[in-house]
mmCIF file of C-alpha atoms in Angstrom:
data_model
loop_
_atom_site.group_PDB
_atom_site.id
_atom_site.type_symbol
_atom_site.label_atom_id
_atom_site.label_comp_id
_atom_site.label_asym_id
_atom_site.label_seq_id
_atom_site.Cartn_x
_atom_site.Cartn_y
_atom_site.Cartn_z
ATOM 1 C CA MET A 15 -15.738 -16.968 -7.833
ATOM 2 C CA LYS A 16 -13.728 -15.221 -5.189
ATOM 3 C CA THR A 17 -10.561 -15.634 -7.364
ATOM 4 C CA ASN A 18 -12.285 -13.869 -10.573
ATOM 5 C CA LYS A 19 -13.472 -11.085 -8.180
ATOM 6 C CA PHE A 20 -10.028 -10.374 -6.915
ATOM 7 C CA LYS A 21 -8.410 -10.589 -10.167
ATOM 8 C CA ILE A 22 -10.953 -7.920 -11.578
ATOM 9 C CA SER A 23 -10.241 -5.692 -8.499
ATOM 10 C CA ARG A 24 -6.346 -5.953 -9.407
ATOM 11 C CA ILE A 25 -6.940 -4.695 -12.897
ATOM 12 C CA ILE A 26 -9.313 -2.025 -11.689
ATOM 13 C CA ILE A 27 -6.621 -0.704 -9.326
ATOM 14 C CA LEU A 28 -3.788 -0.872 -12.202
ATOM 15 C CA ILE A 29 -5.744 1.004 -14.713
ATOM 16 C CA GLY A 30 -6.543 3.762 -12.136
ATOM 17 C CA ILE A 31 -2.997 4.262 -11.323
ATOM 18 C CA THR A 32 -2.066 4.284 -14.696
ATOM 19 C CA VAL A 33 -4.569 7.043 -15.599
ATOM 20 C CA LEU A 34 -3.558 9.004 -12.437
ATOM 21 C CA GLY A 35 0.187 8.754 -13.253
ATOM 22 C CA TYR A 36 -0.395 9.947 -17.048
ATOM 23 C CA SER A 37 -2.801 12.689 -15.708
ATOM 24 C CA CYS A 38 0.301 14.030 -13.405
ATOM 25 C CA ALA A 39 2.617 13.639 -16.289
ATOM 26 C CA ASN A 40 0.461 15.965 -18.496
ATOM 27 C CA SER A 41 0.116 18.447 -15.672
ATOM 28 C CA GLU A 42 3.791 18.577 -15.257
ATOM 29 C CA ASN A 43 4.593 18.956 -19.109
ATOM 30 C CA LYS A 44 2.110 21.647 -18.910
ATOM 31 C CA TYR A 45 3.659 23.469 -16.414
ATOM 32 C CA ALA A 46 7.121 23.051 -18.012
ATOM 33 C CA LEU A 47 5.733 24.538 -21.304
ATOM 34 C CA GLU A 48 4.313 27.133 -19.651
ATOM 35 C CA SER A 49 7.642 27.901 -17.757
ATOM 36 C CA GLU A 50 9.889 27.822 -20.887
ATOM 37 C CA HIS A 51 7.729 30.213 -22.684
ATOM 38 C CA ILE A 52 6.687 32.247 -19.968
ATOM 39 C CA MET A 53 9.260 35.068 -20.959
ATOM 40 C CA LEU A 54 8.292 34.869 -24.418
ATOM 41 C CA GLU A 55 4.508 34.762 -24.201
ATOM 42 C CA ASP A 56 3.744 38.748 -23.822
ATOM 43 C CA THR A 57 7.180 40.325 -24.760
ATOM 44 C CA GLY A 58 6.571 40.361 -28.546
ATOM 45 C CA GLU A 59 9.250 37.737 -29.116
ATOM 46 C CA THR A 60 8.166 34.482 -31.161
ATOM 47 C CA PRO A 61 8.990 30.891 -29.726
ATOM 48 C CA VAL A 62 10.288 28.303 -32.064
ATOM 49 C CA LEU A 63 7.273 25.649 -32.496
ATOM 50 C CA SER A 64 7.832 21.993 -33.365
ATOM 51 C CA SER A 65 4.616 20.956 -34.466
ATOM 52 C CA ILE A 66 3.524 21.744 -38.126
ATOM 53 C CA GLU A 67 0.164 23.046 -36.938
ATOM 54 C CA SER A 68 1.966 25.962 -35.272
ATOM 55 C CA GLY A 69 3.418 27.343 -38.495
ATOM 56 C CA GLU A 70 0.293 29.482 -39.335
ATOM 57 C CA GLN A 71 0.535 30.899 -35.782
ATOM 58 C CA THR A 72 4.202 31.863 -36.222
ATOM 59 C CA LYS A 73 3.749 33.521 -39.533
ATOM 60 C CA GLU A 74 0.777 35.419 -38.057
ATOM 61 C CA ALA A 75 3.061 36.538 -35.038
ATOM 62 C CA THR A 76 5.832 37.534 -37.548
ATOM 63 C CA LEU A 77 3.420 39.757 -39.673
ATOM 64 C CA LEU A 78 2.404 41.376 -36.368
ATOM 65 C CA ASP A 79 5.806 42.209 -35.405
ATOM 66 C CA SER A 80 6.676 43.875 -38.914
ATOM 67 C CA ASP A 81 3.343 45.894 -38.681
ATOM 68 C CA ARG A 82 4.360 47.065 -35.378
ATOM 69 C CA MET A 83 7.875 48.201 -36.633
ATOM 70 C CA LYS A 84 6.546 49.887 -39.455
ATOM 71 C CA THR A 85 4.009 51.834 -37.520
ATOM 72 C CA LYS A 86 6.955 52.827 -34.830
ATOM 73 C CA LYS A 87 9.136 53.817 -37.810
ATOM 74 C CA ASN A 88 6.358 56.017 -39.240
ATOM 75 C CA ASN A 89 6.241 57.835 -35.760
ATOM 76 C CA VAL A 90 9.954 58.448 -35.659
ATOM 77 C CA ASP A 91 11.016 61.794 -36.423
ATOM 78 C CA ALA A 92 11.692 61.918 -39.955
ATOM 79 C CA THR A 93 13.688 65.351 -39.967
ATOM 80 C CA LEU A 94 17.140 65.376 -42.114
ATOM 81 C CA LYS A 95 20.116 64.755 -39.789
ATOM 82 C CA ILE A 96 22.923 66.321 -41.330
ATOM 83 C CA ILE A 97 26.417 66.649 -39.888
ATOM 84 C CA LYS A 98 28.312 69.553 -41.264
ATOM 85 C CA ASN A 99 32.000 70.125 -40.918
ATOM 86 C CA ALA A 100 34.266 72.692 -42.490
ATOM 87 C CA ASN A 101 38.140 73.650 -42.158
ATOM 88 C CA CYS A 102 39.913 76.568 -43.615
ATOM 89 C CA ARG A 103 43.566 78.077 -43.677
ATOM 90 C CA ILE A 104 43.706 81.788 -43.646
ATOM 91 C CA LYS A 105 46.540 84.462 -43.741
ATOM 92 C CA VAL A 106 46.129 87.555 -41.500
ATOM 93 C CA LYS A 107 48.270 90.659 -40.560
ATOM 94 C CA ASP A 108 47.625 89.957 -36.651
ATOM 95 C CA VAL A 109 47.122 86.472 -35.152
ATOM 96 C CA GLU A 110 46.124 87.562 -32.070
ATOM 97 C CA LYS A 111 43.736 89.997 -33.018
ATOM 98 C CA VAL A 112 41.923 87.998 -35.538
ATOM 99 C CA THR A 113 41.831 85.142 -32.861
ATOM 100 C CA VAL A 114 39.939 87.546 -30.426
ATOM 101 C CA LEU A 115 37.535 88.656 -33.250
ATOM 102 C CA ALA A 116 36.895 84.851 -34.153
ATOM 103 C CA LYS A 117 36.139 84.300 -30.497
ATOM 104 C CA LYS A 118 33.661 87.013 -30.470
ATOM 105 C CA ILE A 119 31.984 85.902 -33.753
ATOM 106 C CA ALA A 120 31.396 82.310 -32.298
ATOM 107 C CA LEU A 121 29.961 83.773 -28.814
ATOM 108 C CA LYS A 122 27.547 86.390 -30.859
ATOM 109 C CA TYR A 123 26.131 83.035 -32.676
ATOM 110 C CA GLN A 124 25.550 80.940 -29.636
ATOM 111 C CA GLY A 125 28.989 78.889 -30.330
ATOM 112 C CA TYR A 126 32.345 78.187 -28.540
ATOM 113 C CA ILE A 127 35.967 77.351 -29.017
ATOM 114 C CA SER A 128 36.406 73.814 -28.269
ATOM 115 C CA ASP A 129 40.151 73.554 -28.826
ATOM 116 C CA GLU A 130 43.089 76.027 -29.537
ATOM 117 C CA ARG A 131 46.825 75.572 -30.426
ATOM 118 C CA PHE A 132 49.054 78.659 -30.631
ATOM 119 C CA THR A 133 52.482 78.268 -32.164
ATOM 120 C CA ASN A 134 55.336 81.300 -32.571
ATOM 121 C CA THR A 135 58.620 81.097 -34.595
ATOM 122 C CA ASN A 136 61.196 83.408 -35.942
ATOM 123 C CA TYR A 137 59.272 83.335 -39.252
ATOM 124 C CA THR A 138 55.379 82.711 -38.500
ATOM 125 C CA LYS A 139 52.803 83.088 -35.917
ATOM 126 C CA GLU A 140 50.257 80.371 -36.197
ATOM 127 C CA ASN A 141 47.034 79.682 -34.166
ATOM 128 C CA ARG A 142 44.399 76.618 -34.701
ATOM 129 C CA PHE A 143 41.512 76.669 -33.121
ATOM 130 C CA THR A 144 37.783 74.761 -33.385
ATOM 131 C CA ILE A 145 34.759 76.213 -33.257
ATOM 132 C CA ARG A 146 31.491 74.454 -32.388
ATOM 133 C CA ILE A 147 28.608 76.462 -33.704
ATOM 134 C CA PRO A 148 24.666 75.560 -34.118
ATOM 135 C CA GLN A 149 24.173 74.113 -37.427
ATOM 136 C CA ASN A 150 21.783 76.931 -38.377
ATOM 137 C CA GLN A 151 24.533 79.629 -37.938
ATOM 138 C CA PHE A 152 27.167 77.494 -39.676
ATOM 139 C CA ASP A 153 27.346 79.220 -43.033
ATOM 140 C CA THR A 154 27.262 82.670 -41.256
ATOM 141 C CA VAL A 155 30.201 81.862 -39.112
ATOM 142 C CA LEU A 156 32.351 80.395 -41.529
ATOM 143 C CA ASP A 157 31.916 83.378 -43.971
ATOM 144 C CA SER A 158 32.429 86.001 -41.058
ATOM 145 C CA VAL A 159 35.686 84.107 -40.110
ATOM 146 C CA CYS A 160 37.045 83.895 -43.610
ATOM 147 C CA GLY A 161 36.253 87.670 -44.099
ATOM 148 C CA LEU A 162 38.996 88.319 -41.644
ATOM 149 C CA ALA A 163 41.663 86.899 -43.963
ATOM 150 C CA GLU A 164 43.953 88.736 -46.075
ATOM 151 C CA PHE A 165 44.243 85.768 -48.292
ATOM 152 C CA VAL A 166 42.316 82.190 -47.966
ATOM 153 C CA ASP A 167 44.215 79.539 -48.513
ATOM 154 C CA TYR A 168 41.751 76.843 -48.587
ATOM 155 C CA LYS A 169 38.215 76.249 -47.368
ATOM 156 C CA ASN A 170 36.629 72.923 -47.262
ATOM 157 C CA ILE A 171 32.966 71.947 -46.455
ATOM 158 C CA SER A 172 31.824 68.298 -45.981
ATOM 159 C CA THR A 173 28.383 66.768 -45.008
ATOM 160 C CA VAL A 174 27.366 63.468 -43.629
ATOM 161 C CA ASP A 175 23.599 62.498 -43.797
ATOM 162 C CA VAL A 176 22.832 60.332 -40.946
ATOM 163 C CA THR A 177 18.958 60.477 -41.279
ATOM 164 C CA GLU A 178 18.461 56.604 -41.754
ATOM 165 C CA GLU A 179 20.595 55.533 -38.998
ATOM 166 C CA TYR A 180 18.862 57.820 -36.465
ATOM 167 C CA ILE A 181 15.620 56.675 -37.524
ATOM 168 C CA ASP A 182 16.853 53.137 -37.525
ATOM 169 C CA ILE A 183 18.253 53.337 -33.775
ATOM 170 C CA THR A 184 15.312 55.215 -32.826
ATOM 171 C CA SER A 185 13.080 52.432 -33.947
ATOM 172 C CA ARG A 186 14.863 49.801 -32.489
ATOM 173 C CA LEU A 187 15.353 51.588 -29.177
ATOM 174 C CA GLN A 188 11.609 52.012 -28.817
ATOM 175 C CA THR A 189 11.156 48.380 -29.485
ATOM 176 C CA LYS A 190 13.774 47.381 -26.967
ATOM 177 C CA LEU A 191 12.248 49.469 -24.470
ATOM 178 C CA ASP A 192 8.563 48.025 -25.033
ATOM 179 C CA VAL A 193 10.018 44.591 -24.610
ATOM 180 C CA LYS A 194 11.897 45.398 -21.362
ATOM 181 C CA GLU A 195 8.661 46.990 -19.959
ATOM 182 C CA ARG A 196 6.979 43.396 -20.738
ATOM 183 C CA TYR A 197 9.604 41.735 -19.087
ATOM 184 C CA GLU A 198 9.219 43.757 -16.144
ATOM 185 C CA THR A 199 5.511 43.016 -15.868
ATOM 186 C CA ILE A 200 6.365 39.409 -16.178
ATOM 187 C CA LEU A 201 8.978 39.480 -13.346
ATOM 188 C CA ARG A 202 6.618 41.397 -11.132
ATOM 189 C CA THR A 203 3.375 39.337 -11.831
ATOM 190 C CA ARG A 204 3.995 35.946 -13.683
ATOM 191 C CA ALA A 205 7.540 34.730 -12.573
ATOM 192 C CA LYS A 206 6.797 32.491 -9.694
ATOM 193 C CA THR A 207 10.054 29.994 -9.877
ATOM 194 C CA VAL A 208 13.644 30.857 -9.026
ATOM 195 C CA GLU A 209 14.400 29.618 -12.695
ATOM 196 C CA ASP A 210 11.847 32.014 -14.299
ATOM 197 C CA ILE A 211 12.970 34.970 -12.029
ATOM 198 C CA LEU A 212 16.827 34.622 -13.164
ATOM 199 C CA LYS A 213 16.083 33.934 -16.825
ATOM 200 C CA THR A 214 13.888 37.206 -16.712
ATOM 201 C CA GLU A 215 16.586 39.269 -14.928
ATOM 202 C CA GLU A 216 19.337 38.125 -17.454
ATOM 203 C CA LYS A 217 17.098 39.048 -20.265
ATOM 204 C CA LEU A 218 16.415 42.459 -18.524
ATOM 205 C CA SER A 219 20.043 42.714 -18.053
ATOM 206 C CA LEU A 220 20.983 42.349 -21.719
ATOM 207 C CA LEU A 221 18.123 44.605 -23.019
ATOM 208 C CA GLN A 222 19.579 47.235 -20.737
ATOM 209 C CA GLU A 223 23.040 47.068 -22.190
ATOM 210 C CA GLU A 224 21.614 47.253 -25.602
ATOM 211 C CA ILE A 225 19.427 50.445 -24.584
ATOM 212 C CA GLU A 226 22.011 52.273 -23.014
ATOM 213 C CA SER A 227 24.459 51.757 -25.969
ATOM 214 C CA ALA A 228 21.478 52.878 -28.353
ATOM 215 C CA GLN A 229 21.028 55.882 -26.109
ATOM 216 C CA GLY A 230 24.725 56.715 -26.407
ATOM 217 C CA ARG A 231 24.682 56.540 -29.976
ATOM 218 C CA LEU A 232 21.661 58.704 -30.613
ATOM 219 C CA LYS A 233 23.121 61.201 -28.049
ATOM 220 C CA TYR A 234 26.370 61.675 -30.098
ATOM 221 C CA LEU A 235 24.414 61.923 -33.184
ATOM 222 C CA SER A 236 22.248 64.357 -31.844
ATOM 223 C CA ASN A 237 25.151 66.474 -30.638
ATOM 224 C CA LYS A 238 27.189 66.462 -33.879
ATOM 225 C CA VAL A 239 23.747 67.276 -35.852
ATOM 226 C CA SER A 240 23.117 70.275 -33.587
ATOM 227 C CA TYR A 241 26.436 71.760 -33.424
ATOM 228 C CA SER A 242 28.604 71.822 -36.575
ATOM 229 C CA THR A 243 32.295 72.017 -36.524
ATOM 230 C CA VAL A 244 34.548 74.734 -37.938
ATOM 231 C CA GLN A 245 38.353 74.207 -37.569
ATOM 232 C CA VAL A 246 40.426 77.352 -38.350
ATOM 233 C CA ASP A 247 44.039 77.711 -39.215
ATOM 234 C CA VAL A 248 45.131 81.568 -38.643
ATOM 235 C CA TYR A 249 48.771 82.382 -39.602
ATOM 236 C CA GLN A 250 50.852 85.321 -39.947
ATOM 237 C CA THR A 251 54.184 85.728 -41.834
ATOM 238 C CA ILE A 252 56.929 87.599 -39.782
ATOM 239 C CA ILE A 253 60.201 88.910 -41.768
ATOM 240 C CA PRO A 254 63.032 88.003 -39.532
ATOM 241 C CA LYS A 255 65.645 90.903 -38.560
ATOM 242 C CA ASP A 256 69.257 90.520 -39.072
ATOM 243 C CA GLU A 257 71.321 90.222 -36.105
ATOM 244 C CA PRO A 258 74.157 92.605 -35.500
ATOM 245 C CA VAL A 259 77.629 91.167 -35.648
ATOM 246 C CA GLY A 260 78.897 93.033 -32.398
ATOM 247 C CA TYR A 261 77.333 94.605 -29.456
ATOM 248 C CA GLU A 262 78.250 98.022 -28.169
ATOM 249 C CA PRO A 263 77.145 99.211 -24.760
ATOM 250 C CA HIS A 264 75.691 102.773 -24.577
ATOM 251 C CA PHE A 265 76.912 105.309 -21.743
ATOM 252 C CA LEU A 266 74.270 104.750 -19.335
ATOM 253 C CA ASP A 267 75.028 100.670 -19.610
ATOM 254 C CA LYS A 268 78.731 101.465 -19.087
ATOM 255 C CA ALA A 269 77.938 103.697 -16.029
ATOM 256 C CA LYS A 270 75.691 100.913 -14.538
ATOM 257 C CA GLN A 271 78.485 98.456 -14.995
ATOM 258 C CA GLY A 272 81.240 101.063 -13.290
ATOM 259 C CA LEU A 273 78.836 101.287 -10.290
ATOM 260 C CA SER A 274 78.315 97.780 -10.130
ATOM 261 C CA PHE A 275 81.971 96.921 -9.935
ATOM 262 C CA GLY A 276 82.857 99.747 -7.708
ATOM 263 C CA TRP A 277 80.460 98.170 -5.559
ATOM 264 C CA SER A 278 81.563 94.679 -5.754
ATOM 265 C CA ILE A 279 85.056 95.930 -4.833
ATOM 266 C CA ILE A 280 83.898 97.584 -1.541
ATOM 267 C CA GLU A 281 81.890 94.400 -0.809
ATOM 268 C CA ASN A 282 85.121 91.971 -1.420
ATOM 269 C CA LEU A 283 87.213 94.507 0.581
ATOM 270 C CA THR A 284 84.859 94.205 3.504
ATOM 271 C CA LEU A 285 84.786 90.441 3.463
ATOM 272 C CA LEU A 286 88.509 90.403 3.357
ATOM 273 C CA LEU A 287 88.706 92.123 6.771
ATOM 274 C CA PHE A 288 86.628 89.457 8.146
ATOM 275 C CA TYR A 289 88.992 86.781 6.857
ATOM 276 C CA ILE A 290 92.280 88.045 8.231
ATOM 277 C CA TRP A 291 91.299 89.748 11.346
ATOM 278 C CA PRO A 292 93.634 87.393 13.208
ATOM 279 C CA LEU A 293 96.746 89.170 11.177
ATOM 280 C CA LEU A 294 95.276 92.356 11.878
ATOM 281 C CA VAL A 295 95.279 91.779 15.653
ATOM 282 C CA LEU A 296 98.778 90.299 15.814
ATOM 283 C CA GLY A 297 99.946 93.340 13.468
ATOM 284 C CA SER A 298 98.471 95.615 16.134
ATOM 285 C CA VAL A 299 100.309 94.033 18.971
ATOM 286 C CA ILE A 300 103.724 94.066 17.004
ATOM 287 C CA PHE A 301 103.083 97.615 16.257
ATOM 288 C CA VAL A 302 102.447 98.591 19.892
ATOM 289 C CA TYR A 303 105.414 96.584 21.192
ATOM 290 C CA PHE A 304 108.059 98.167 19.113
ATOM 291 C CA LYS A 305 106.570 101.615 19.309
ATOM 292 C CA TRP A 306 106.019 102.109 23.000
ATOM 293 C CA ILE A 307 107.132 98.980 25.339
ATOM 294 C CA ARG A 308 110.879 98.977 23.705
ATOM 295 C CA LYS A 309 111.324 102.538 23.923
#
């Protein structure tokens, strides 16, 4: 009887240990699953689920993300973003004068000269400069500069539509900013272990790089759209003068040369005295000796 009770007690203890171990294992697996998906849960990113039943949830999350993206794109400024550029080459009477007038025109319409290169030869004078001008004054400035010419060699205008790229980058940037905000919230409130903190900070670092890259591209596009570029080549033809075969100096030139030559003689004689002073002293002694002493 005692033997049967002892066996029953052992069986009950084994069952209790098994149940306790199973409960601990489930708790650890649940915590590991929560730790694995803690950075995905509230950031808008969709985790990869292995079970068949999660297919509907994944599909639903994808549709929600798609709707969110459409809503953001609808909120983006859809104004046309056009980059305008022009280049022209004009012939003028006076390069320096026309350059000054072109600078005044640019300043009048809130523009500026961003680059200038002047060249002067025996046959031509040429100046190449670039005008950055607000887009709404593009046509006015271009026509005003070309109006200073005697003859327009060429005038080319090009436009680039970057509206689609601008909207796409803006939408992606807003999405990344929202995801970054969610990760920051997770880092402050939900990341408990060192592993969770490191993973969240790694995600934040990658997001920050992508955000800065998108912001830089948007800044570049905005600058190109806001200020148009006009490159102007201004040139002036010079008729070369025949060089004289020989040069005959005038009277004044000859007089200056004579004065210069006479002064150089005086200067050289004075310097000569300093060089031969021992001979002068010796000659003076000999002269005195023969003149007065020997007498």
